[in-house]
Structure formats: C-alpha cells, structure tokens
PDB file of C-alpha atoms in Angstrom:
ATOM      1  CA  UNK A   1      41.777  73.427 112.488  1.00  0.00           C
ATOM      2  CA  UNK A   2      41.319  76.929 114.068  1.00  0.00           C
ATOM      3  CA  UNK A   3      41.041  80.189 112.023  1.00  0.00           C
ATOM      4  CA  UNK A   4      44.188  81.474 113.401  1.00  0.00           C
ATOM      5  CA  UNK A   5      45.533  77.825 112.027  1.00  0.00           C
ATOM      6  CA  UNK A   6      44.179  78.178 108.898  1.00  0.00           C
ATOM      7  CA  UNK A   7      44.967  81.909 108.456  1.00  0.00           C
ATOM      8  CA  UNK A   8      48.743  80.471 109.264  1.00  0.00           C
ATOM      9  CA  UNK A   9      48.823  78.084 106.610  1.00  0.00           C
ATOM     10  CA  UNK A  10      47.330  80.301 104.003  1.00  0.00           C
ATOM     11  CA  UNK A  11      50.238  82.865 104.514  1.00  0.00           C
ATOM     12  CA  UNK A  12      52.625  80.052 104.311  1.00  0.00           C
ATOM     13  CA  UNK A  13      51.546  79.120 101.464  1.00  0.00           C
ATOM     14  CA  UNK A  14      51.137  82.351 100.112  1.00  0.00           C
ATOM     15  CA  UNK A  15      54.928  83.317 100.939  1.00  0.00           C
ATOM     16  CA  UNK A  16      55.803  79.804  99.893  1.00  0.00           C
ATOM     17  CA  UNK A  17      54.687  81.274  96.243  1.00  0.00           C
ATOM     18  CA  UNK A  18      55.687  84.023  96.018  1.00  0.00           C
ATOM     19  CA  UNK A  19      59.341  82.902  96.980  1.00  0.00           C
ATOM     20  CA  UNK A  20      58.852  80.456  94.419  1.00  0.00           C
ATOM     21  CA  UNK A  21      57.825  83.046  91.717  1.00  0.00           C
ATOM     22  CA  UNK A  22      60.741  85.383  92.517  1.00  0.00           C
ATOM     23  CA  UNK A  23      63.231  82.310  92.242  1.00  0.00           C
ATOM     24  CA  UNK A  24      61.609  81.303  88.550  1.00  0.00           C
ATOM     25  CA  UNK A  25      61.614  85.424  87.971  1.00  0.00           C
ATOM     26  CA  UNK A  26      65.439  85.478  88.966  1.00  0.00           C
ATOM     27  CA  UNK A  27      66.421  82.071  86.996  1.00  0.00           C
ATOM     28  CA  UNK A  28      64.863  83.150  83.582  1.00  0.00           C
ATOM     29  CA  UNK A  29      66.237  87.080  83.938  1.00  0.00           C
ATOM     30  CA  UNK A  30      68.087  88.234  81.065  1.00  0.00           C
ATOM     31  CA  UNK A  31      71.994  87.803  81.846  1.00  0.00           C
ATOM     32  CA  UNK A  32      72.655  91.412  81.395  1.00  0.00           C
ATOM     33  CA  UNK A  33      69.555  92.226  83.235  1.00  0.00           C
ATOM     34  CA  UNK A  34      71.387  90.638  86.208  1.00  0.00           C
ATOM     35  CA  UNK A  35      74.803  92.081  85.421  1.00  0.00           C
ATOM     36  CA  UNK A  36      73.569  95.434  85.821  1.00  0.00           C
ATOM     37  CA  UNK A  37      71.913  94.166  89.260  1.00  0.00           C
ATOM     38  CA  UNK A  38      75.201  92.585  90.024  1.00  0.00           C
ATOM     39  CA  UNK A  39      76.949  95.852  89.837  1.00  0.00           C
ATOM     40  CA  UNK A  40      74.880  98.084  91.076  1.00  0.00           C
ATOM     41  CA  UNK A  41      75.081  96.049  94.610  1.00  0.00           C
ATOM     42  CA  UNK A  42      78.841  95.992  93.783  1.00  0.00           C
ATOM     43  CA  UNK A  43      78.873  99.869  93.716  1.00  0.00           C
ATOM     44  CA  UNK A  44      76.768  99.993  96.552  1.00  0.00           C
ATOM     45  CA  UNK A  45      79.237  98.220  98.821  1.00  0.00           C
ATOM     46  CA  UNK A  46      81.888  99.604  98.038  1.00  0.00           C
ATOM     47  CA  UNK A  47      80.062 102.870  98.995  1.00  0.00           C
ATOM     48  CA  UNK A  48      79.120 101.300 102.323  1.00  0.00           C
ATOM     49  CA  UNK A  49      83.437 100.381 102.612  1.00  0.00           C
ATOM     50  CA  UNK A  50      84.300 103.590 101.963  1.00  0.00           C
ATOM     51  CA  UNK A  51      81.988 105.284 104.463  1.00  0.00           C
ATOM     52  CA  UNK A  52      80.755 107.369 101.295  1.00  0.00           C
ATOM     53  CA  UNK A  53      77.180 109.145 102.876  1.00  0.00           C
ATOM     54  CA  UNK A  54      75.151 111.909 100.845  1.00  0.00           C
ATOM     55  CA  UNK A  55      75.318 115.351 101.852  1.00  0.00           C
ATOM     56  CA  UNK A  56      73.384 118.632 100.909  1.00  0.00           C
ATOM     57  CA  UNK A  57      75.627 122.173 100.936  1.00  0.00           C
ATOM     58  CA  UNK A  58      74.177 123.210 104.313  1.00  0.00           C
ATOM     59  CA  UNK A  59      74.809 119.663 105.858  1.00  0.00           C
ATOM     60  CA  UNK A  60      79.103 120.685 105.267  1.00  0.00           C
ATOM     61  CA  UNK A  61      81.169 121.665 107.881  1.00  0.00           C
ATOM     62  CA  UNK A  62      82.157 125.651 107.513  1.00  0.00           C
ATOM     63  CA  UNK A  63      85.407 125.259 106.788  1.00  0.00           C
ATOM     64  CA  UNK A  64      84.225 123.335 104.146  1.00  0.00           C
ATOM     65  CA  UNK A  65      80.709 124.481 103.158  1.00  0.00           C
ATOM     66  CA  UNK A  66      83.041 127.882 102.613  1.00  0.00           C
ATOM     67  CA  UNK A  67      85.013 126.527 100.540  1.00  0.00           C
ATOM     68  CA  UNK A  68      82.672 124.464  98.022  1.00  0.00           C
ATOM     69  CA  UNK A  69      80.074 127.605  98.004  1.00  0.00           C
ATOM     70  CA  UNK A  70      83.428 129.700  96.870  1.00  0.00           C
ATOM     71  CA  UNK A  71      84.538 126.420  94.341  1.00  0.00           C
ATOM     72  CA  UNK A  72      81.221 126.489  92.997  1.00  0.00           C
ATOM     73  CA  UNK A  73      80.005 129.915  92.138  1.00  0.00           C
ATOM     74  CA  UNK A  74      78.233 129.815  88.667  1.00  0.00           C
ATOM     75  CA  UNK A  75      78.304 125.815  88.591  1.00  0.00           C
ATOM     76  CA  UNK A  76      75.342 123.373  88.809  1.00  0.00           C
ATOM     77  CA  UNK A  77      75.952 121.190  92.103  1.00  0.00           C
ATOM     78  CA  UNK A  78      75.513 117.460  90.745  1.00  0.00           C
ATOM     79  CA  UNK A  79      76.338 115.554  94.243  1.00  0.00           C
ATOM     80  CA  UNK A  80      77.761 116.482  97.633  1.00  0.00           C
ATOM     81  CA  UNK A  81      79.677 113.274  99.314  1.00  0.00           C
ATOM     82  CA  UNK A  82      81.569 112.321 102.659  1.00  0.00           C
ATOM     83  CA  UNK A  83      83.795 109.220 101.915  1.00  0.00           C
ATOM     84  CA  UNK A  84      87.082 108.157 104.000  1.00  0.00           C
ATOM     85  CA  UNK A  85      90.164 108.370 102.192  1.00  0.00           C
ATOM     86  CA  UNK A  86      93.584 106.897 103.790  1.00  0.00           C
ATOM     87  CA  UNK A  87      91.136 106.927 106.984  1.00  0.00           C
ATOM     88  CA  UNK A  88      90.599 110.261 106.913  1.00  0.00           C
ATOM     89  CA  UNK A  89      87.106 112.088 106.463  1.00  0.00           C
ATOM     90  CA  UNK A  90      87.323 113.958 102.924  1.00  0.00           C
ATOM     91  CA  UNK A  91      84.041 115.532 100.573  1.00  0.00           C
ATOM     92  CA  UNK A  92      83.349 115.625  97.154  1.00  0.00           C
ATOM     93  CA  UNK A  93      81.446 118.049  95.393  1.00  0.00           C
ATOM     94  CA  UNK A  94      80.227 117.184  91.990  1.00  0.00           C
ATOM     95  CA  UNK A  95      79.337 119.847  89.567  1.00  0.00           C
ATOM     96  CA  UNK A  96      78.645 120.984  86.074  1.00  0.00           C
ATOM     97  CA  UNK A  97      80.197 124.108  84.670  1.00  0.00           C
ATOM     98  CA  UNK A  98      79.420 125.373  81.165  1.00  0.00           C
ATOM     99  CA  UNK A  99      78.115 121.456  80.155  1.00  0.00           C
ATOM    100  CA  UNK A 100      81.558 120.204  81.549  1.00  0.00           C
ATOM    101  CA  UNK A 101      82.133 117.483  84.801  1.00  0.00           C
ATOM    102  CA  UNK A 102      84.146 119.758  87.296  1.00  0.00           C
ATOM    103  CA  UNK A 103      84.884 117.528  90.822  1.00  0.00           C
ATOM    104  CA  UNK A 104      86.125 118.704  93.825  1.00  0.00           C
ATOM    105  CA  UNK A 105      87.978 116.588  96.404  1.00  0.00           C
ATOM    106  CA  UNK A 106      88.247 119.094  99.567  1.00  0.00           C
ATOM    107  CA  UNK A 107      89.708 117.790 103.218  1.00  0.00           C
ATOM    108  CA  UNK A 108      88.164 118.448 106.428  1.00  0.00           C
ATOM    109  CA  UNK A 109      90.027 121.843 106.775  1.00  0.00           C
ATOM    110  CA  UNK A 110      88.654 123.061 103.913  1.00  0.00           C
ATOM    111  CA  UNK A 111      91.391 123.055 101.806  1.00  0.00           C
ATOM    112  CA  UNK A 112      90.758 121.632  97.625  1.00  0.00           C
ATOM    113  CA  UNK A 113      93.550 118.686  96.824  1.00  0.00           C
ATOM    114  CA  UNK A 114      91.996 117.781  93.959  1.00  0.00           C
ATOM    115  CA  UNK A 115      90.388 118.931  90.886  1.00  0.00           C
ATOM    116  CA  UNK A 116      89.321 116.863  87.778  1.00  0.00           C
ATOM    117  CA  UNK A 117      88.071 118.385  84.511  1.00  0.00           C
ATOM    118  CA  UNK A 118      86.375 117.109  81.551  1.00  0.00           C
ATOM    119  CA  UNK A 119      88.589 117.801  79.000  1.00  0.00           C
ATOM    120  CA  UNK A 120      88.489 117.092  75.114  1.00  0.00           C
ATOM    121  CA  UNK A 121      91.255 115.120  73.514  1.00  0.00           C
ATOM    122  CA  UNK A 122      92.543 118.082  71.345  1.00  0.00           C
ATOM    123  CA  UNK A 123      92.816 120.038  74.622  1.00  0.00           C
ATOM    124  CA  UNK A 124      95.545 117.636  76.195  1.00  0.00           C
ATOM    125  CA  UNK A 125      98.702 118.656  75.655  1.00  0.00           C
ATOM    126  CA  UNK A 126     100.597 116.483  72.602  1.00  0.00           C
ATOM    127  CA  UNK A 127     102.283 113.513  74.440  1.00  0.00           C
ATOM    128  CA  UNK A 128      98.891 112.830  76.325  1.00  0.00           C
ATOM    129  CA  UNK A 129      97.221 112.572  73.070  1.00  0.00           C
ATOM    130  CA  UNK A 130      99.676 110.891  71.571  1.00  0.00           C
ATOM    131  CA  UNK A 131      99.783 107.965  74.514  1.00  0.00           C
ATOM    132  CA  UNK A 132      96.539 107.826  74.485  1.00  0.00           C
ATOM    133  CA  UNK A 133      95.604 107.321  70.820  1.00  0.00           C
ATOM    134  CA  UNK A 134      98.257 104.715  71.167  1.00  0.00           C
ATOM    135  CA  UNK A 135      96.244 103.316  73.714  1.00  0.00           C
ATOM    136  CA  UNK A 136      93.393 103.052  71.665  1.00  0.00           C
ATOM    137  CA  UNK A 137      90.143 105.927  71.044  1.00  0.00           C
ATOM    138  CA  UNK A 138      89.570 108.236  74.242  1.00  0.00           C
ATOM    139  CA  UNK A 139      86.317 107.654  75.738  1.00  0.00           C
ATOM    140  CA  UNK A 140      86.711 110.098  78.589  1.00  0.00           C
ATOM    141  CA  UNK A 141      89.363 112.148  79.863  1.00  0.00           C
ATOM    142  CA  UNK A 142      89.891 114.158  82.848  1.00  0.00           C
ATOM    143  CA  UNK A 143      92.196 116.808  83.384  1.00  0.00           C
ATOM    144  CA  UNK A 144      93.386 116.489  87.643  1.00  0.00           C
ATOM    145  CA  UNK A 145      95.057 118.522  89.556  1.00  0.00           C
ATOM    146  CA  UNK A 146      96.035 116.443  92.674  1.00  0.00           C
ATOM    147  CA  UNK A 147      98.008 118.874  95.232  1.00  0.00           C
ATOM    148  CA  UNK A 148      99.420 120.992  92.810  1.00  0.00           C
ATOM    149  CA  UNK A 149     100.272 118.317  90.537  1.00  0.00           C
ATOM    150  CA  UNK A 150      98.639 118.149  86.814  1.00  0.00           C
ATOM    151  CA  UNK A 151      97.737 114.724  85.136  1.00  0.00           C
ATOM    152  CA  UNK A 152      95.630 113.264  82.873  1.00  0.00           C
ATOM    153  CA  UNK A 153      93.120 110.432  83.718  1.00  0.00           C
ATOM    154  CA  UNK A 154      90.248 108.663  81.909  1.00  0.00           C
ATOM    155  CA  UNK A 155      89.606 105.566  79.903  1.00  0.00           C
ATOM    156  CA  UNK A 156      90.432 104.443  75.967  1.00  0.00           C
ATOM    157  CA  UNK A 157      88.621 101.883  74.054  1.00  0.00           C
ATOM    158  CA  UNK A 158      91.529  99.319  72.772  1.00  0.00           C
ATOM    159  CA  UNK A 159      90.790  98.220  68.825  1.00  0.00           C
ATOM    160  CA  UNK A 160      90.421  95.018  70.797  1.00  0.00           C
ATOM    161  CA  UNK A 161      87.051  96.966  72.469  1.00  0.00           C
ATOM    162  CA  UNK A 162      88.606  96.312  75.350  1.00  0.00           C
ATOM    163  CA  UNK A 163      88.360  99.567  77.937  1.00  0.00           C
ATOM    164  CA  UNK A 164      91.242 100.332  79.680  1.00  0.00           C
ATOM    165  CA  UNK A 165      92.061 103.259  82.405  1.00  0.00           C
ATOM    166  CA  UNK A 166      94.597 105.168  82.323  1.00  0.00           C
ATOM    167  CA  UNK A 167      96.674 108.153  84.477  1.00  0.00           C
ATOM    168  CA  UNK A 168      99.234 110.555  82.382  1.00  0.00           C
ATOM    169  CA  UNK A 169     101.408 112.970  83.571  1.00  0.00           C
ATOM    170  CA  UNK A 170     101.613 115.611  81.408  1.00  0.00           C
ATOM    171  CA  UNK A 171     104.886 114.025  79.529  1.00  0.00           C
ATOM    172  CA  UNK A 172     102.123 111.620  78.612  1.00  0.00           C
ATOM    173  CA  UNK A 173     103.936 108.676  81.131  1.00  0.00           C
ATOM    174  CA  UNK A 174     102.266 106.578  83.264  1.00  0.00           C
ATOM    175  CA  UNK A 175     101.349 108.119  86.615  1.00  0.00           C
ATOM    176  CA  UNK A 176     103.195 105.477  89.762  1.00  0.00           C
ATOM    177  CA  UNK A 177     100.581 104.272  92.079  1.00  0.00           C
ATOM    178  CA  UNK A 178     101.146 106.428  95.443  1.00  0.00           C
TER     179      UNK A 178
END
C-alpha cells in the first residue's frame, strides 16, 4: 500500500469514528437537550421562510432609518430586522424603554403600523384583565397598536399549565384572524 493509500484509509477511518461518536453523542442526549435543538432549527427556518435578515440602523433605508432613529430616541435598540410580510418587505426594530419591550413594525415608506408594549396586567383596561384571568395567570402581555387599532396580545398559563396565546380587543373579545 502507498502512503497516499494509507493516509486515505486512516482518514476514513478517522471520519468513520468520529461519525460514529456523534451518532452515540446524539442517541444518549438528554430529551430536552434535543428539544431545545429541535426548536432552535425550527425558529431558524422559519426565519429563512420569512426572508427575516439582520440589520444595523445605518444598514435602513432613509425613509426608514428616519423613522426608527425618531421611534427610538431615549430607547436601547435590542434588534433591527427585514422580514416579508403579505410579500411585502417590512422592518422591525426591537427596543427597550425604561426596562419595558417596545417593538416597532415600520413599512418600506417609513411609515409605523404597529406598536407592541409590555404592559402589566393591572395596566389593561378591566375586560382584558378580566378575560384573561379567566383564561388562566398572564405570563406576558403586550399592549399593540396595529394601524390605529388598540389590542391586547400575550400568553396565560391555564391551571391546566397549559400556555395559551391570546389577542383582545380592548372589550376584552377575541381579536378575528385578518
């Protein structure tokens, strides 16, 4: 056998192990260990199907860049997004005001559709609390303002501990699907 041969075979055998050792790594993972993995590749496609790419403030169109730098005077910036929405090219600016989630949804023109806001239970207006301690114990609630329109969206823990979403207007009534 030549060296070339025998250098072949080694790295076969080599990659043969260490395909074996990642299969025996993968088999006798923890099941939530692989959950988490499951989801995060989840999340990750569905970031690739909705076209969602990373952006930094300078990287904005004007129209735009004007907008979020007016939107987000005296806010930490968390994350600046494109994503497609209904085909069309929208960005989201993430940001932290006074300890609170604040997220802008802004089109291409430059013009904000929609606002959500971390709000605290006692904040929401009575029939949105009341719906959703029927619902179960608020986890997280948003305050959104979608075109001019106010609701109220987050999640509730069930006494089941089951977590379910939900979207109020502010009658407390579930929001139609659009």
């Amino acid at each position: 056998m030549t060296c070339s041969g025998l250098v072949t075979v080694v790295a076969f055998v080599a990659m043969a192990g260490v395909g074996a050792g990642q299969a025996r790594t993968q088999a006798t993972a923890p099941p939530a260990k692989k959950a988490a993995s499951a989801e995060k590749k989840e999340k990750k496609d569905d970031k690739k199907e909705s076209g969602e790419a990373k952006l930094q403030m300078k990287d904005l169109p004007p129209a735009v860049r004007a907008t979020a730098e007016a939107e987000t005077k005296g806010a930490t910036v968390k994350d600046v997004s494109r994503e497609k929405e209904d085909g069309k090219t929208v960005y989201e600016v993430e940001t932290v005001v006074n300890g609170r989630t604040r997220d802008l949804m802004i089109d291409a023109s430059g013009k904000v559709y929609d606002v959500e806001e971390q709000l605290d239970i006692d904040k929401a207006p009575a029939p949105v609390r009341a719906a959703i301690e029927a619902k179960g114990k608020v986890v997280a609630l948003e305050q959104a303002t979608t075109n001019g329109k106010v609701h109220y969206e987050g999640k509730a823990k069930t006494k089941a501990g089951k977590t379910v979403s939900f979207d109020l207007d502010a009658d407390g009534k579930p929001m139609k699907k659009q």
